[in-house]
Amino acid sequence: MMGVFAFIQNLFQSSSIFVHHIFAHLSAVLILIIISKIVVELGGQTKAVFLVLLCIIIAPAFGRSQQLFQPVVFSQLFWVLNFYLLLKYVKYSDKKFLWYLTITTTLAFLTKYDAVFFIFGVSALLMFKSTRQTLIKHRFWWNAIVFILLISPNIVWQYLNDFPVLKMFARLYEMHLDKLTPIEVIESLVIALNPVTLLISIGGIVFMFHNKMKLYRPLTLSILLSAILLMYSQGKSYYFYPMALTILTYGGVFWENVLFAKRKWLIYPVSVILLFGVILIPFGMPVFPLASYLKNDYPYEKKEVAGGQYGIRFEERYSKEKWSESLKELQSVYDSLPETDRKNSIIWGKHYAQAGAVNLFNKQYGLPTAFSLHGSFYNWVPKGEMPAVTIALGYNVGGFFHEHFDEIIKVRTIYNPYSENEEELHQHIYICRKPKQTFDELKRLFEDRIFE
C-alpha cells in the first residue's frame, strides 16, 4: 500500500512537501471523521464528539505521527475504520459489514503488519454466544478464506525472499524492544497522548465495562485482547496509538451520558482543562521554526551530546537544512569529477534515508541515481558490474566501504550540530574506485545484513 501511495504521489513529478504528504493529511482528516462516527454509534452526541476530537487535536502523538508519510498514520486510519465496521457488525448483525471489514482488514495488513493485533482482537466475537451464532450464520469462514487469498501474494513474496519481515523484527528486538520496560512505555504513551487527556481515556476504560455498554462487550474484549498481545510482544508506545483512539471514543460517551447528564456545567471546566493541554504540544512535536524553538523551548529539554552543539528530538525540525547541505556537498563532489567519471558513476547511500534523499532531489542537484543495501532499497540494487566510480555517503561507519573498494578517498565531512546522537553528528563523503564486488555479489554479501 505504501508503494501504491508513493507511485500516485510520484505522478505529480514534484518534490514538494505537500505532494509527498497528501495521503498522510487525507488520512488524518478521515481519522477525525471516522472517530466521530464511532462516538455517535456508541450513543454519543455533540459534546462527546467535541471532547474526543479535542483530545486528538491536543495530543502530540497524533499531531506528529499523522503528518509523516510513513505506515503509522495509515495504520491508525485502518484501525479506526476496522473498529467502526466491527462496531456496526456487532450492533446490527448485517453481513455486509463483515465483508467490508474483510476488505479493509486486508488493506490494513498490506499496509503494516500490526494489523495482526487487531485481527487477534476480532477473535473475541467467537467468545460470545450472540456474535458467535451470527458469525456461523454468515459463514464467516468464507471471509477468512478471501482474506488469506488477498494477502497471499505478500506472503509468497516473504517466503521467496526468506521472510525479511522476521529479520527486521529480530533486529528491532535486538536494538530497541528488548530494552524497553513497561513503565517506560506507559510513561511515553501518557506524555505523547498529553497527560490532560487521561481525564477522558480513563473514563473510557471504566465505561467499557459499564452496563450501558453491555451490547458492545465483544468490542471491549477485542480491545483487551489486542492490548494483551501488544504488551506481550513488547510493543513501543506508538504501537498503542490506534488503540488509544478507540478508547477515547468510549471516554467521550462516558462524560456526556454519565457525568454531564446530571451536571451539564461540567463541560466547561473539562474543556478548559483540555485546552490547557495545548501548552504541551510544542514539546511533543515540531511546531515552531527552528530558531524560535532553540530560543524558547529547547532550554527546557536540553540534551547533552558529546561533540554536538545541541541534542534535538525530531529530525523534522532541521531536516530541510540537513539534506540541503548534504546534497550541495554531494553535488560539489560529483561536479569535481572528470567528465568520463561522471558518466560512469553512482551514489551509494549507507542508510536508506540517504539514498532516498538523493533519489528524491537528484534532478534538482544534477546527481546520478543512488542505491543502498539498507532496508527496502535492497530490492532495487542494480545488476551486473559496478561503475568505475562510486560516491559513497555514510555516517561514522569506520572501514565499512573499505570492504568493497581497493581505492577510497574521504573528500567531505558534513557536521550536523543538531543531532541527538553521536552516530549522526557527521556524514562523510567518499570517492571510491576499483570495486571488489559486482552488484550481484554485493547483494549476496548483504542478504542477512539489510537491517544493520
GROMACS .gro file of C-alpha atoms in nm:
model
  452
    1MET     CA    1   0.000   0.000   0.000
    2MET     CA    2   0.287   0.240   0.074
    3GLY     CA    3   0.422   0.163  -0.272
    4VAL     CA    4   0.084   0.241  -0.429
    5PHE     CA    5   0.057   0.572  -0.241
    6ALA     CA    6   0.413   0.667  -0.335
    7PHE     CA    7   0.352   0.576  -0.700
    8ILE     CA    8   0.049   0.806  -0.714
    9GLN     CA    9   0.239   1.091  -0.546
   10ASN     CA   10   0.527   1.049  -0.791
   11LEU     CA   11   0.287   1.102  -1.083
   12PHE     CA   12   0.288   1.470  -0.986
   13GLN     CA   13   0.663   1.479  -1.058
   14SER     CA   14   0.713   1.713  -0.765
   15SER     CA   15   0.942   1.724  -0.464
   16SER     CA   16   0.708   1.950  -0.263
   17ILE     CA   17   0.632   1.860   0.097
   18PHE     CA   18   0.258   1.896   0.033
   19VAL     CA   19   0.253   1.644  -0.253
   20HIS     CA   20   0.457   1.387  -0.063
   21HIS     CA   21   0.234   1.417   0.244
   22ILE     CA   22  -0.103   1.442   0.075
   23PHE     CA   23  -0.214   1.089   0.164
   24ALA     CA   24  -0.100   1.135   0.522
   25HIS     CA   25  -0.306   1.454   0.556
   26LEU     CA   26  -0.611   1.296   0.393
   27SER     CA   27  -0.580   1.004   0.633
   28ALA     CA   28  -0.563   1.242   0.931
   29VAL     CA   29  -0.889   1.405   0.821
   30LEU     CA   30  -1.056   1.069   0.766
   31ILE     CA   31  -0.949   0.955   1.113
   32LEU     CA   32  -1.133   1.251   1.268
   33ILE     CA   33  -1.446   1.174   1.065
   34ILE     CA   34  -1.447   0.802   1.144
   35ILE     CA   35  -1.377   0.861   1.513
   36SER     CA   36  -1.673   1.098   1.525
   37LYS     CA   37  -1.894   0.834   1.365
   38ILE     CA   38  -1.778   0.574   1.620
   39VAL     CA   39  -1.874   0.811   1.902
   40VAL     CA   40  -2.221   0.855   1.752
   41GLU     CA   41  -2.267   0.479   1.705
   42LEU     CA   42  -2.173   0.424   2.071
   43GLY     CA   43  -2.451   0.662   2.175
   44GLY     CA   44  -2.264   0.990   2.196
   45GLN     CA   45  -2.375   1.325   2.062
   46THR     CA   46  -2.227   1.670   2.012
   47LYS     CA   47  -2.049   1.708   2.348
   48ALA     CA   48  -1.895   1.361   2.328
   49VAL     CA   49  -1.768   1.421   1.974
   50PHE     CA   50  -1.629   1.759   2.080
   51LEU     CA   51  -1.434   1.615   2.374
   52VAL     CA   52  -1.288   1.327   2.175
   53LEU     CA   53  -1.176   1.545   1.883
   54LEU     CA   54  -1.028   1.798   2.124
   55CYS     CA   55  -0.824   1.520   2.286
   56ILE     CA   56  -0.691   1.414   1.945
   57ILE     CA   57  -0.603   1.768   1.842
   58ILE     CA   58  -0.402   1.844   2.159
   59ALA     CA   59  -0.218   1.509   2.159
   60PRO     CA   60   0.135   1.541   2.013
   61ALA     CA   61   0.119   1.167   1.942
   62PHE     CA   62  -0.137   1.217   1.667
   63GLY     CA   63  -0.020   1.560   1.554
   64ARG     CA   64   0.325   1.426   1.471
   65SER     CA   65   0.253   1.070   1.358
   66GLN     CA   66  -0.026   1.180   1.125
   67GLN     CA   67   0.184   1.432   0.932
   68LEU     CA   68   0.462   1.193   0.825
   69PHE     CA   69   0.445   0.979   0.510
   70GLN     CA   70   0.506   0.657   0.700
   71PRO     CA   71   0.289   0.348   0.762
   72VAL     CA   72   0.198   0.477   1.112
   73VAL     CA   73  -0.078   0.717   1.003
   74PHE     CA   74  -0.231   0.460   0.767
   75SER     CA   75  -0.217   0.202   1.044
   76GLN     CA   76  -0.424   0.437   1.261
   77LEU     CA   77  -0.667   0.503   0.976
   78PHE     CA   78  -0.732   0.135   0.902
   79TRP     CA   79  -0.751   0.050   1.272
   80VAL     CA   80  -1.029   0.302   1.342
   81LEU     CA   81  -1.203   0.213   1.014
   82ASN     CA   82  -1.191  -0.157   1.102
   83PHE     CA   83  -1.315  -0.085   1.453
   84TYR     CA   84  -1.603   0.121   1.312
   85LEU     CA   85  -1.707  -0.165   1.080
   86LEU     CA   86  -1.668  -0.417   1.363
   87LEU     CA   87  -1.890  -0.195   1.579
   88LYS     CA   88  -2.152  -0.178   1.302
   89TYR     CA   89  -2.144  -0.556   1.262
   90VAL     CA   90  -2.184  -0.622   1.635
   91LYS     CA   91  -2.460  -0.364   1.661
   92TYR     CA   92  -2.666  -0.454   1.354
   93SER     CA   93  -2.557  -0.814   1.267
   94ASP     CA   94  -2.557  -0.717   0.900
   95LYS     CA   95  -2.347  -0.945   0.678
   96LYS     CA   96  -2.234  -0.660   0.451
   97PHE     CA   97  -2.031  -0.507   0.734
   98LEU     CA   98  -1.843  -0.835   0.776
   99TRP     CA   99  -1.744  -0.821   0.409
  100TYR     CA  100  -1.647  -0.454   0.433
  101LEU     CA  101  -1.435  -0.548   0.734
  102THR     CA  102  -1.269  -0.826   0.535
  103ILE     CA  103  -1.158  -0.582   0.264
  104THR     CA  104  -1.038  -0.308   0.500
  105THR     CA  105  -0.852  -0.558   0.720
  106THR     CA  106  -0.675  -0.684   0.407
  107LEU     CA  107  -0.569  -0.328   0.321
  108ALA     CA  108  -0.454  -0.279   0.679
  109PHE     CA  109  -0.240  -0.593   0.667
  110LEU     CA  110  -0.088  -0.488   0.334
  111THR     CA  111  -0.001  -0.151   0.487
  112LYS     CA  112   0.152  -0.255   0.818
  113TYR     CA  113   0.178  -0.593   0.986
  114ASP     CA  114   0.046  -0.459   1.316
  115ALA     CA  115  -0.298  -0.539   1.170
  116VAL     CA  116  -0.229  -0.880   1.323
  117PHE     CA  117  -0.301  -0.730   1.667
  118PHE     CA  118  -0.643  -0.610   1.551
  119ILE     CA  119  -0.719  -0.945   1.386
  120PHE     CA  120  -0.629  -1.123   1.709
  121GLY     CA  121  -0.872  -0.899   1.893
  122VAL     CA  122  -1.153  -0.981   1.648
  123SER     CA  123  -1.140  -1.339   1.777
  124ALA     CA  124  -1.334  -1.203   2.077
  125LEU     CA  125  -1.652  -1.238   1.866
  126LEU     CA  126  -1.621  -1.615   1.895
  127MET     CA  127  -1.628  -1.595   2.275
  128PHE     CA  128  -1.981  -1.454   2.297
  129LYS     CA  129  -2.282  -1.670   2.208
  130SER     CA  130  -2.470  -1.396   2.021
  131THR     CA  131  -2.183  -1.291   1.793
  132ARG     CA  132  -2.060  -1.649   1.752
  133GLN     CA  133  -2.402  -1.759   1.625
  134THR     CA  134  -2.416  -1.458   1.391
  135LEU     CA  135  -2.072  -1.540   1.250
  136ILE     CA  136  -2.170  -1.904   1.189
  137LYS     CA  137  -2.495  -1.794   1.028
  138HIS     CA  138  -2.299  -1.567   0.793
  139ARG     CA  139  -2.041  -1.840   0.718
  140PHE     CA  140  -1.752  -1.629   0.834
  141TRP     CA  141  -1.500  -1.890   0.713
  142TRP     CA  142  -1.552  -1.757   0.359
  143ASN     CA  143  -1.437  -1.416   0.480
  144ALA     CA  144  -1.127  -1.579   0.629
  145ILE     CA  145  -1.056  -1.762   0.302
  146VAL     CA  146  -1.096  -1.442   0.096
  147PHE     CA  147  -0.866  -1.256   0.337
  148ILE     CA  148  -0.597  -1.524   0.308
  149LEU     CA  149  -0.624  -1.526  -0.073
  150LEU     CA  150  -0.594  -1.148  -0.093
  151ILE     CA  151  -0.282  -1.131   0.125
  152SER     CA  152  -0.125  -1.443  -0.027
  153PRO     CA  153   0.092  -1.254  -0.284
  154ASN     CA  154   0.258  -1.074   0.007
  155ILE     CA  155   0.310  -1.397   0.200
  156VAL     CA  156   0.451  -1.569  -0.111
  157TRP     CA  157   0.691  -1.278  -0.163
  158GLN     CA  158   0.803  -1.306   0.200
  159TYR     CA  159   0.864  -1.679   0.153
  160LEU     CA  160   1.060  -1.633  -0.170
  161ASN     CA  161   1.278  -1.371  -0.002
  162ASP     CA  162   1.341  -1.571   0.316
  163PHE     CA  163   1.095  -1.368   0.526
  164PRO     CA  164   1.275  -1.034   0.563
  165VAL     CA  165   0.996  -0.921   0.797
  166LEU     CA  166   1.119  -1.173   1.056
  167LYS     CA  167   1.476  -1.045   1.016
  168MET     CA  168   1.350  -0.691   1.065
  169PHE     CA  169   1.163  -0.789   1.384
  170ALA     CA  170   1.471  -0.971   1.515
  171ARG     CA  171   1.683  -0.660   1.462
  172LEU     CA  172   1.410  -0.442   1.616
  173TYR     CA  173   1.403  -0.655   1.931
  174GLU     CA  174   1.782  -0.660   1.947
  175MET     CA  175   1.819  -0.282   1.916
  176HIS     CA  176   1.505  -0.145   2.081
  177LEU     CA  177   1.217  -0.361   2.203
  178ASP     CA  178   1.413  -0.588   2.439
  179LYS     CA  179   1.547  -0.277   2.614
  180LEU     CA  180   1.203  -0.126   2.682
  181THR     CA  181   1.033  -0.164   3.020
  182PRO     CA  182   0.654  -0.147   3.070
  183ILE     CA  183   0.698   0.165   3.285
  184GLU     CA  184   0.890   0.340   3.006
  185VAL     CA  185   0.623   0.251   2.751
  186ILE     CA  186   0.339   0.374   2.974
  187GLU     CA  187   0.523   0.695   3.062
  188SER     CA  188   0.600   0.767   2.697
  189LEU     CA  189   0.239   0.691   2.598
  190VAL     CA  190   0.091   0.925   2.863
  191ILE     CA  191   0.319   1.211   2.758
  192ALA     CA  192   0.259   1.155   2.387
  193LEU     CA  193  -0.118   1.148   2.431
  194ASN     CA  194  -0.096   1.458   2.657
  195PRO     CA  195  -0.148   1.390   3.031
  196VAL     CA  196  -0.467   1.601   3.047
  197THR     CA  197  -0.641   1.356   2.809
  198LEU     CA  198  -0.628   1.097   3.089
  199LEU     CA  199  -0.949   1.263   3.205
  200ILE     CA  200  -1.122   1.116   2.901
  201SER     CA  201  -0.927   0.795   2.838
  202ILE     CA  202  -0.953   0.667   3.199
  203GLY     CA  203  -1.325   0.735   3.185
  204GLY     CA  204  -1.332   0.540   2.859
  205ILE     CA  205  -1.162   0.237   3.012
  206VAL     CA  206  -1.410   0.238   3.302
  207PHE     CA  207  -1.709   0.288   3.070
  208MET     CA  208  -1.611  -0.007   2.850
  209PHE     CA  209  -1.719  -0.234   3.138
  210HIS     CA  210  -2.032  -0.034   3.227
  211ASN     CA  211  -2.377  -0.196   3.196
  212LYS     CA  212  -2.472   0.064   2.934
  213MET     CA  213  -2.205  -0.089   2.711
  214LYS     CA  214  -2.327  -0.448   2.758
  215LEU     CA  215  -2.416  -0.480   2.387
  216TYR     CA  216  -2.058  -0.391   2.299
  217ARG     CA  217  -1.880  -0.637   2.530
  218PRO     CA  218  -1.729  -0.820   2.228
  219LEU     CA  219  -1.566  -0.490   2.128
  220THR     CA  220  -1.435  -0.437   2.482
  221LEU     CA  221  -1.279  -0.782   2.482
  222SER     CA  222  -1.136  -0.728   2.134
  223ILE     CA  223  -0.953  -0.415   2.254
  224LEU     CA  224  -0.834  -0.602   2.563
  225LEU     CA  225  -0.702  -0.896   2.359
  226SER     CA  226  -0.521  -0.666   2.117
  227ALA     CA  227  -0.363  -0.479   2.409
  228ILE     CA  228  -0.252  -0.801   2.580
  229LEU     CA  229  -0.087  -0.934   2.264
  230LEU     CA  230   0.081  -0.599   2.203
  231MET     CA  231   0.213  -0.585   2.559
  232TYR     CA  232   0.333  -0.945   2.533
  233SER     CA  233   0.515  -0.850   2.210
  234GLN     CA  234   0.688  -0.561   2.393
  235GLY     CA  235   0.549  -0.301   2.154
  236LYS     CA  236   0.671   0.058   2.156
  237SER     CA  237   0.442   0.328   2.288
  238TYR     CA  238   0.335   0.447   1.943
  239TYR     CA  239   0.210   0.095   1.860
  240PHE     CA  240  -0.070   0.169   2.108
  241TYR     CA  241  -0.183   0.493   1.937
  242PRO     CA  242  -0.460   0.331   1.725
  243MET     CA  243  -0.597   0.157   2.035
  244ALA     CA  244  -0.587   0.484   2.228
  245LEU     CA  245  -0.807   0.643   1.962
  246THR     CA  246  -1.081   0.383   2.013
  247ILE     CA  247  -1.063   0.412   2.394
  248LEU     CA  248  -1.111   0.790   2.369
  249THR     CA  249  -1.445   0.734   2.193
  250TYR     CA  250  -1.575   0.546   2.498
  251GLY     CA  251  -1.444   0.826   2.719
  252GLY     CA  252  -1.636   1.091   2.529
  253VAL     CA  253  -1.961   0.895   2.559
  254PHE     CA  254  -1.894   0.833   2.929
  255TRP     CA  255  -1.858   1.201   3.013
  256GLU     CA  256  -2.163   1.301   2.810
  257ASN     CA  257  -2.404   1.022   2.911
  258VAL     CA  258  -2.298   0.967   3.273
  259LEU     CA  259  -2.137   1.281   3.416
  260PHE     CA  260  -2.290   1.557   3.200
  261ALA     CA  261  -2.638   1.403   3.231
  262LYS     CA  262  -2.684   1.549   3.579
  263ARG     CA  263  -2.413   1.815   3.578
  264LYS     CA  264  -2.420   1.979   3.235
  265TRP     CA  265  -2.198   2.262   3.359
  266LEU     CA  266  -1.902   2.019   3.382
  267ILE     CA  267  -1.847   2.054   3.006
  268TYR     CA  268  -1.692   2.399   3.067
  269PRO     CA  269  -1.421   2.315   3.326
  270VAL     CA  270  -1.337   1.990   3.144
  271SER     CA  271  -1.300   2.177   2.813
  272VAL     CA  272  -1.080   2.442   2.977
  273ILE     CA  273  -0.853   2.175   3.130
  274LEU     CA  274  -0.816   2.004   2.792
  275LEU     CA  275  -0.747   2.336   2.620
  276PHE     CA  276  -0.462   2.399   2.864
  277GLY     CA  277  -0.306   2.086   2.715
  278VAL     CA  278  -0.220   2.296   2.409
  279ILE     CA  279   0.076   2.430   2.607
  280LEU     CA  280   0.244   2.086   2.590
  281ILE     CA  281   0.213   2.045   2.212
  282PRO     CA  282   0.543   2.221   2.118
  283PHE     CA  283   0.732   1.981   2.346
  284GLY     CA  284   0.588   1.673   2.174
  285MET     CA  285   0.603   1.769   1.807
  286PRO     CA  286   0.779   2.027   1.589
  287VAL     CA  287   0.551   2.330   1.567
  288PHE     CA  288   0.767   2.642   1.567
  289PRO     CA  289   1.058   2.735   1.334
  290LEU     CA  290   1.396   2.602   1.441
  291ALA     CA  291   1.532   2.939   1.562
  292SER     CA  292   1.222   3.003   1.774
  293TYR     CA  293   1.234   2.651   1.917
  294LEU     CA  294   1.602   2.680   2.013
  295LYS     CA  295   1.538   3.012   2.189
  296ASN     CA  296   1.211   2.940   2.370
  297ASP     CA  297   1.158   2.564   2.410
  298TYR     CA  298   1.492   2.387   2.382
  299PRO     CA  299   1.633   2.523   2.712
  300TYR     CA  300   1.362   2.324   2.897
  301GLU     CA  301   1.455   1.993   2.733
  302LYS     CA  302   1.825   2.045   2.672
  303LYS     CA  303   2.020   1.729   2.595
  304GLU     CA  304   2.397   1.699   2.600
  305VAL     CA  305   2.555   1.516   2.306
  306ALA     CA  306   2.930   1.461   2.315
  307GLY     CA  307   3.078   1.656   2.025
  308GLY     CA  308   2.746   1.816   1.939
  309GLN     CA  309   2.615   2.167   1.990
  310TYR     CA  310   2.253   2.065   2.053
  311GLY     CA  311   2.059   1.743   2.103
  312ILE     CA  312   1.727   1.800   1.928
  313ARG     CA  313   1.444   1.549   1.922
  314PHE     CA  314   1.254   1.509   1.595
  315GLU     CA  315   1.463   1.542   1.283
  316GLU     CA  316   1.178   1.729   1.109
  317ARG     CA  317   1.291   2.040   1.299
  318TYR     CA  318   1.611   2.061   1.094
  319SER     CA  319   1.578   1.805   0.812
  320LYS     CA  320   1.537   2.071   0.542
  321GLU     CA  321   1.869   2.232   0.632
  322LYS     CA  322   2.042   1.897   0.686
  323TRP     CA  323   1.956   1.746   0.349
  324SER     CA  324   2.001   2.070   0.158
  325GLU     CA  325   2.360   2.095   0.284
  326SER     CA  326   2.426   1.723   0.226
  327LEU     CA  327   2.302   1.735  -0.133
  328LYS     CA  328   2.501   2.051  -0.210
  329GLU     CA  329   2.816   1.880  -0.085
  330LEU     CA  330   2.739   1.572  -0.296
  331GLN     CA  331   2.682   1.797  -0.596
  332SER     CA  332   3.017   1.967  -0.536
  333VAL     CA  333   3.197   1.631  -0.520
  334TYR     CA  334   3.017   1.498  -0.828
  335ASP     CA  335   3.094   1.814  -1.030
  336SER     CA  336   3.461   1.789  -0.935
  337LEU     CA  337   3.496   1.454  -1.113
  338PRO     CA  338   3.629   1.434  -1.470
  339GLU     CA  339   3.350   1.411  -1.728
  340THR     CA  340   3.433   1.048  -1.811
  341ASP     CA  341   3.394   0.954  -1.443
  342ARG     CA  342   3.068   1.145  -1.407
  343LYS     CA  343   2.920   0.947  -1.696
  344ASN     CA  344   3.010   0.619  -1.526
  345SER     CA  345   2.931   0.681  -1.161
  346ILE     CA  346   2.668   0.606  -0.898
  347ILE     CA  347   2.593   0.714  -0.540
  348TRP     CA  348   2.584   0.464  -0.252
  349GLY     CA  349   2.382   0.575   0.049
  350LYS     CA  350   2.476   0.363   0.351
  351HIS     CA  351   2.141   0.441   0.519
  352TYR     CA  352   1.816   0.415   0.323
  353ALA     CA  353   1.730   0.777   0.417
  354GLN     CA  354   2.048   0.895   0.243
  355ALA     CA  355   1.968   0.706  -0.076
  356GLY     CA  356   1.607   0.823  -0.054
  357ALA     CA  357   1.704   1.190  -0.022
  358VAL     CA  358   1.933   1.167  -0.326
  359ASN     CA  359   1.672   0.995  -0.542
  360LEU     CA  360   1.405   1.246  -0.440
  361PHE     CA  361   1.616   1.551  -0.529
  362ASN     CA  362   1.877   1.417  -0.774
  363LYS     CA  363   1.732   1.601  -1.076
  364GLN     CA  364   1.732   1.929  -0.885
  365TYR     CA  365   2.100   1.889  -0.800
  366GLY     CA  366   2.209   1.714  -1.120
  367LEU     CA  367   2.313   1.397  -0.938
  368PRO     CA  368   2.311   1.034  -1.055
  369THR     CA  369   2.076   0.774  -0.907
  370ALA     CA  370   2.159   0.640  -0.562
  371PHE     CA  371   2.136   0.283  -0.436
  372SER     CA  372   2.151   0.131  -0.090
  373LEU     CA  373   2.172  -0.215   0.061
  374HIS     CA  374   1.977  -0.099   0.366
  375GLY     CA  375   1.608  -0.178   0.423
  376SER     CA  376   1.373  -0.191   0.127
  377PHE     CA  377   1.637  -0.036  -0.100
  378TYR     CA  378   1.798  -0.380  -0.109
  379ASN     CA  379   1.527  -0.480  -0.358
  380TRP     CA  380   1.630  -0.212  -0.608
  381VAL     CA  381   2.007  -0.263  -0.624
  382PRO     CA  382   2.125  -0.263  -0.989
  383LYS     CA  383   2.263  -0.579  -1.150
  384GLY     CA  384   2.595  -0.654  -1.316
  385GLU     CA  385   2.929  -0.476  -1.281
  386MET     CA  386   2.969  -0.173  -1.055
  387PRO     CA  387   3.067   0.153  -1.227
  388ALA     CA  388   3.423   0.285  -1.225
  389VAL     CA  389   3.341   0.549  -0.963
  390THR     CA  390   3.110   0.530  -0.663
  391ILE     CA  391   3.038   0.834  -0.447
  392ALA     CA  392   2.963   0.690  -0.102
  393LEU     CA  393   2.767   0.871   0.169
  394GLY     CA  394   2.762   0.741   0.525
  395TYR     CA  395   2.765   0.840   0.890
  396ASN     CA  396   3.054   0.726   1.112
  397VAL     CA  397   3.083   0.384   0.950
  398GLY     CA  398   3.451   0.315   1.017
  399GLY     CA  399   3.605   0.094   0.748
  400PHE     CA  400   3.272  -0.016   0.604
  401PHE     CA  401   3.339   0.096   0.247
  402HIS     CA  402   3.697  -0.038   0.256
  403GLU     CA  403   3.546  -0.388   0.247
  404HIS     CA  404   3.415  -0.318  -0.102
  405PHE     CA  405   3.675  -0.096  -0.278
  406ASP     CA  406   4.051  -0.101  -0.318
  407GLU     CA  407   4.079   0.277  -0.352
  408ILE     CA  408   3.888   0.513  -0.121
  409ILE     CA  409   3.936   0.885  -0.058
  410LYS     CA  410   3.737   1.076   0.204
  411VAL     CA  411   3.662   1.414   0.044
  412ARG     CA  412   3.399   1.577   0.266
  413THR     CA  413   3.271   1.569   0.623
  414ILE     CA  414   2.933   1.729   0.693
  415TYR     CA  415   2.873   1.834   1.052
  416ASN     CA  416   2.522   1.828   1.196
  417PRO     CA  417   2.511   2.034   1.520
  418TYR     CA  418   2.150   1.933   1.590
  419SER     CA  419   2.182   1.554   1.607
  420GLU     CA  420   2.057   1.395   1.930
  421ASN     CA  421   2.304   1.106   1.898
  422GLU     CA  422   2.678   1.093   1.834
  423GLU     CA  423   2.642   0.849   1.544
  424GLU     CA  424   2.474   1.107   1.317
  425LEU     CA  425   2.684   1.410   1.408
  426HIS     CA  426   2.893   1.367   1.095
  427GLN     CA  427   2.822   1.244   0.743
  428HIS     CA  428   3.120   1.154   0.529
  429ILE     CA  429   3.150   1.156   0.152
  430TYR     CA  430   3.397   0.920  -0.015
  431ILE     CA  431   3.512   0.875  -0.373
  432CYS     CA  432   3.552   0.501  -0.424
  433ARG     CA  433   3.726   0.326  -0.716
  434LYS     CA  434   3.828  -0.030  -0.805
  435PRO     CA  435   3.524  -0.217  -0.667
  436LYS     CA  436   3.593  -0.561  -0.520
  437GLN     CA  437   3.246  -0.700  -0.596
  438THR     CA  438   2.978  -0.680  -0.860
  439PHE     CA  439   2.628  -0.561  -0.764
  440ASP     CA  440   2.513  -0.923  -0.763
  441GLU     CA  441   2.794  -1.023  -0.527
  442LEU     CA  442   2.711  -0.729  -0.301
  443LYS     CA  443   2.351  -0.846  -0.276
  444ARG     CA  444   2.465  -1.191  -0.172
  445LEU     CA  445   2.701  -1.044   0.090
  446PHE     CA  446   2.421  -0.828   0.238
  447GLU     CA  447   2.146  -1.087   0.219
  448ASP     CA  448   2.132  -1.109   0.601
  449ARG     CA  449   2.258  -0.758   0.676
  450ILE     CA  450   1.993  -0.528   0.528
  451PHE     CA  451   1.868  -0.408   0.869
  452GLU     CA  452   2.210  -0.321   1.012
   0.00000   0.00000   0.00000
